[in-house]
Each structure stands twice: as structure tokens, then as C-alpha cells.
Amino acid sequence: MKILLFFLVTLLATCHGNVQNHEHESNFNIFPLRMKTGPGGKYIPEVSCASWRVAVEARNIINWKTVPQECEEYVGNYMLGDQYRADSKFVNREGFFYARTLNLKDGRDLWVFDIDETTLSNLPYYATHGFGVNPYNETLFNAWVDEGAAPALPETQKLYNKLVNLGVKIAFLTGRPLKQKDITAKNLKEAGYHTYEKLILKDTELYHGKTAVQYKSSERKKLEEEGWRIIGNSGDQWSDILGTNTGERTFKLPDPLYYIA
Amino acid sequence: MKILLFFLVTLLATCHGNVQNHEHESNFNIFPLRMKTGPGGKYIPEVSCASWRVAVEARNIINWKTVPQECEEYVGNYMLGDQYRADSKFVNREGFFYARTLNLKDGRDLWVFDIDETTLSNLPYYATHGFGVNPYNETLFNAWVDEGAAPALPETQKLYNKLVNLGVKIAFLTGRPLKQKDITAKNLKEAGYHTYEKLILKDTELYHGKTAVQYKSSERKKLEEEGWRIIGNSGDQWSDILGTNTGERTFKLPDPLYYIA
């Protein structure tokens, strides 16, 4: 609190000075403290990589290929520490706060969940493959998926359980290819996702050359045409929750590991 | 790095154990460290308020009225410290990285900037009014705006200057009411925003009962009907960058102080 008060006093002193002189100054200084980053400043990964991560979450940085090299340790610490779980908890809790306000009746209310980094975690894979710094390796990643050993994301699982108890129906909609349907179903079940209406994987022939936004929008449209009402939609990628038929509310789970357009 | 390696080893040991037993376990433990937040855990503001802030930035928490009481000090430290500026810098820099790739020619390329917390900062006001914890007070806030003393946000100003140099035209589109047009123009000029094509304030009669999304979409539509191409759109609120005619790319600047629907 003392530190905050010191900042405040410094800030107000600075602003006061500026107001007095603002006829002569074109640029006010609202940041009295020296920036620790940027040209001429020392690079502080905790500050800069945190900015990178938030810019990814808020969809300011798009179409990125890999995590910046200098943020590998930051991302690793984030993913393995408290903050990733706390962030996941907040988003899922908000989903529950929303769902419990709804008036559900006829059993046609659907929540769409993505799978990777939404309901199942590939952290055991990414932890041994550079936390997103290494370029995506389809062969290695598919070998990991084919083990069917991805753990549940516990905070999403809590939301899932609460939704099932409320009577909300569940659909999984994933970019995983159709050929991984059996192992994915097995993995979901063993991780604790027992109950769902739909498990939709990507028909890679039908959607050849299409983006994730196009594929997922098209599949959600089919769901709505079948009479489902998408009341919620959770994903770790913006491509899970943008496009058409996105659902009444969308929830963006944290993912600083990779980007899917 | 040692700490990260310790986490890694712990994680892998945990995952390995789980894989061995996953026929009997429905819930894998991918978070070997005890959570510091949540039911039964000690509340750690740095973790929980950081989650709240990121959830706001990623539009997971919407329609909130005030900053959670317990996050006042966190938000104050954030706004007055390095992270707010670093976050602002990242977003604006990304805007420039995008703008410089464009092929500009006929002088009809427009960048739309919101004003409050986008080009001008009301931090001197919020720093003395509870950093968003206190409910919005129209009288006090308008008195502050009418001083015309809001400083420029320096990282947005850098983007603005670079855009002007590139030949991009500028429009300001703000929720401030029309009656504040003169003081806003004066404040913008004195803060260093000398050059722009449009300064659009809200006609509160015309847009009575309309949301910010409706008002701003409608005004952007008019701009496009006049022949402007909105190549970029920067705001601190999601209501600045959602709706129709949002522009080729949008940029969400950080703002944990207030929410406008």
C-alpha cells in the first residue's frame, strides 16, 4: 500500500506540473517511472512476455507461428504454475455464472466445447517440446494424441460437470481429424467426460483448404439446423468462437502455446 | 531455470504415474502444485486479480459495473506501473506492424481511434477515484473532462504519429457527448493529436437508448458510405471494435478501469 501511495503522489505531482504547463507541452508524462522495456531499456521477460500473452488472449496478435524464443521460460512457468490454472478457473467460473441464470427446459440447450487445451490438456507434450517455441510437428503431435493420454483440464471439467447437472447438453467440436475419433472418445471418457450428445471431428476431405473458423462455423450451423440452441461455446482459440452460429456467449480459455487461424 | 526444471520433472513424474493408472482414474492431475486461490485456499490478489484482468481483456467477463473491491490496489499498481505501459506498447506496435505492410495510395485509408483510455488517459481522475472500484459518477467525471487536461497515452500517440507519417487518415470516434466537442478538440490538440479528418462525438438525442456498439457501428457505416476505408480500429472497450463496419483489423487496448456495453 505504501508503494502504491508513493506512485500516486509521484503521479499526481507530475500531472499537476503538466496541467500548469500544458499550453507549452504537447506530450504529458503520465508514466513517471522509467520503462524497463523497449529500445534503450533492459529487456524484462516478465513484463514483455506478459504483454505478449495478454495481446494473444485479447486477439491483438494474430496468425503467429511460434512462441517468441525469449518467452519460452516465461510460458513454461505460466503453464506449470498457479496463473494458468487461476486464469482457466476464472473463465470457466464465468461460464457457470452465466449458465445458472438461464431458464432451461426442453433439453435442446447445447454447450459446445473444443477439445485440445479446452477440455483436454496437451501440456505433457508441450512441456517436452519447447512450450510452443518449436514449430508445430504434425508427426510428433499426432503420436502423442494417439496415446490417448491427455489429462482433463480440471477447471473446464468442473464447468462440464456443473453443466451436465444443470441439464445442459454437451457437444465436442474439434479440429482433430476423423481418423482420431476412437482414441479421442476413449481419452475423453478416461479423463472423465462421460456424457455428451456429439463428438464432431474434422472431415479433412470435406474441409480441405478451409480454415478452422469456416469448419467450426459450418458444423455449428448444422447443429442449429438440427434444433440445438448453442447457449455457450468454449475454446482456447479465437477460431473456436468467431465466425457464424457462435452461440449466445463465448468463452476464451487461455492458450499461449499455439495459434490456429 | 532451475525452478522450471523442477516443475517439469514434477509434472512429468505426475503424468507418467497417471498414464500408468489411467484405467482407474477419471481425473488426471496436471497441476502438481497446490492452487493458492479458490475455496479453502488463501486468496492471493496478484494471481486472482491478474486472472480477472485478463478475463476482462479477452471479453470473458462482460457487463461488469465496477472493479472488484479486493483488486483496487492491484489495478492501481498495474495502471501506474510498467505493465500497463508495456501492454499498451505491444498492442500499438502490432498496429504499426500491420499498417506498414499495407499498400496505401489514394488517401482514403482511415484509422479510427476511440478517445478515452485509447488516445487520452483519464488516469489522473481514476487515480483519485478508487481506480474503478467506485461506481461511475457522471458529474465528477464530466467535470474532469471539461478541464481538458487529459494527457496523451504515449504508446498510442507513437502509433498515431507513425500512421500520419505513412499517410493514413485519422478519425476520432468517442462516446463523449457533442457538447464536449470544443474541450475535446482543445485537449486532443494540446496533447499532441494535431492532424485528423474527423472528430465524431455522440449525438445523445439521435442515439438515445442505443448502446455504444450501435452508436459506433452506425457512425463507422457513415464513414464507409462517405468513401473511407477503415483499415484499423483502436479502442479500449470491446464495444469500440465489435458490431458492423469494424475495420480490417481491430486493436483492443488494455483497460481494467471500467466497462462500456
Short mmCIF file of C-alpha atoms in Angstrom, two decimals, chain A residues 84-172:
data_model
loop_
_atom_site.label_atom_id
_atom_site.label_comp_id
_atom_site.label_asym_id
_atom_site.label_seq_id
_atom_site.Cartn_x
_atom_site.Cartn_y
_atom_site.Cartn_z
CA TYR A 84 -2.69 -20.68 -15.87
CA ARG A 85 -4.97 -22.60 -13.59
CA ALA A 86 -6.33 -19.45 -11.96
CA ASP A 87 -6.99 -17.93 -15.41
CA SER A 88 -8.74 -21.12 -16.54
CA LYS A 89 -10.78 -21.14 -13.35
CA PHE A 90 -11.96 -17.56 -13.83
CA VAL A 91 -13.14 -18.16 -17.38
CA ASN A 92 -14.94 -21.40 -16.56
CA ARG A 93 -16.48 -19.96 -13.43
CA GLU A 94 -17.84 -17.10 -15.51
CA GLY A 95 -19.35 -19.72 -17.82
CA PHE A 96 -21.12 -21.30 -14.87
CA PHE A 97 -22.30 -17.93 -13.50
CA TYR A 98 -23.87 -17.34 -16.91
CA ALA A 99 -25.34 -20.84 -17.33
CA ARG A 100 -27.07 -20.89 -13.95
CA THR A 101 -29.04 -17.74 -14.83
CA LEU A 102 -30.65 -19.45 -17.82
CA ASN A 103 -34.09 -20.96 -17.91
CA LEU A 104 -33.53 -24.44 -19.35
CA LYS A 105 -36.45 -26.66 -20.24
CA ASP A 106 -36.73 -28.78 -23.34
CA GLY A 107 -33.34 -30.47 -23.39
CA ARG A 108 -32.21 -28.72 -26.57
CA ASP A 109 -29.75 -26.33 -24.90
CA LEU A 110 -26.25 -27.16 -26.02
CA TRP A 111 -22.79 -26.13 -24.89
CA VAL A 112 -20.02 -26.55 -27.47
CA PHE A 113 -16.56 -27.37 -26.16
CA ASP A 114 -13.39 -27.51 -28.19
CA ILE A 115 -11.07 -30.33 -27.09
CA ASP A 116 -7.33 -29.54 -27.15
CA GLU A 117 -6.36 -27.01 -24.47
CA THR A 118 -10.07 -26.62 -23.69
CA THR A 119 -11.24 -29.94 -22.25
CA LEU A 120 -8.05 -31.98 -22.60
CA SER A 121 -4.53 -30.70 -21.96
CA ASN A 122 -1.53 -31.36 -24.18
CA LEU A 123 0.75 -29.81 -21.62
CA PRO A 124 2.69 -33.06 -21.09
CA TYR A 125 3.57 -32.92 -24.81
CA TYR A 126 4.35 -29.20 -24.97
CA ALA A 127 6.40 -29.35 -21.78
CA THR A 128 8.86 -31.62 -23.57
CA HIS A 129 8.68 -29.78 -26.91
CA GLY A 130 9.69 -26.23 -26.07
CA PHE A 131 6.39 -24.80 -24.83
CA GLY A 132 5.33 -23.61 -28.27
CA VAL A 133 8.74 -22.23 -29.24
CA ASN A 134 9.41 -25.16 -31.59
CA PRO A 135 7.46 -25.15 -34.87
CA TYR A 136 4.43 -27.46 -34.94
CA ASN A 137 5.46 -31.05 -35.73
CA GLU A 138 2.43 -32.94 -37.03
CA THR A 139 4.03 -36.40 -36.74
CA LEU A 140 5.17 -35.99 -33.14
CA PHE A 141 1.97 -34.30 -32.05
CA ASN A 142 -0.24 -36.96 -33.64
CA ALA A 143 1.84 -39.68 -31.98
CA TRP A 144 1.09 -38.00 -28.65
CA VAL A 145 -2.64 -37.70 -29.43
CA ASP A 146 -2.71 -41.34 -30.46
CA GLU A 147 -1.56 -42.34 -26.98
CA GLY A 148 -4.94 -41.10 -25.74
CA ALA A 149 -3.32 -39.99 -22.51
CA ALA A 150 -4.15 -36.28 -22.46
CA PRO A 151 -5.32 -35.26 -18.99
CA ALA A 152 -8.52 -33.29 -18.38
CA LEU A 153 -8.24 -29.59 -17.76
CA PRO A 154 -9.64 -29.64 -14.24
CA GLU A 155 -11.32 -26.23 -14.28
CA THR A 156 -13.10 -26.98 -17.55
CA GLN A 157 -14.12 -30.34 -16.17
CA LYS A 158 -15.76 -28.60 -13.21
CA LEU A 159 -17.79 -26.46 -15.62
CA TYR A 160 -18.64 -29.53 -17.69
CA ASN A 161 -19.89 -31.39 -14.61
CA LYS A 162 -21.97 -28.42 -13.49
CA LEU A 163 -23.49 -28.02 -16.95
CA VAL A 164 -24.38 -31.71 -17.14
CA ASN A 165 -26.02 -31.40 -13.70
CA LEU A 166 -27.99 -28.36 -14.87
CA GLY A 167 -29.28 -30.40 -17.80
CA VAL A 168 -27.27 -28.66 -20.50
CA LYS A 169 -26.31 -30.98 -23.36
CA ILE A 170 -22.71 -31.20 -24.49
CA ALA A 171 -21.07 -31.24 -27.93
CA PHE A 172 -17.36 -31.57 -28.55
#
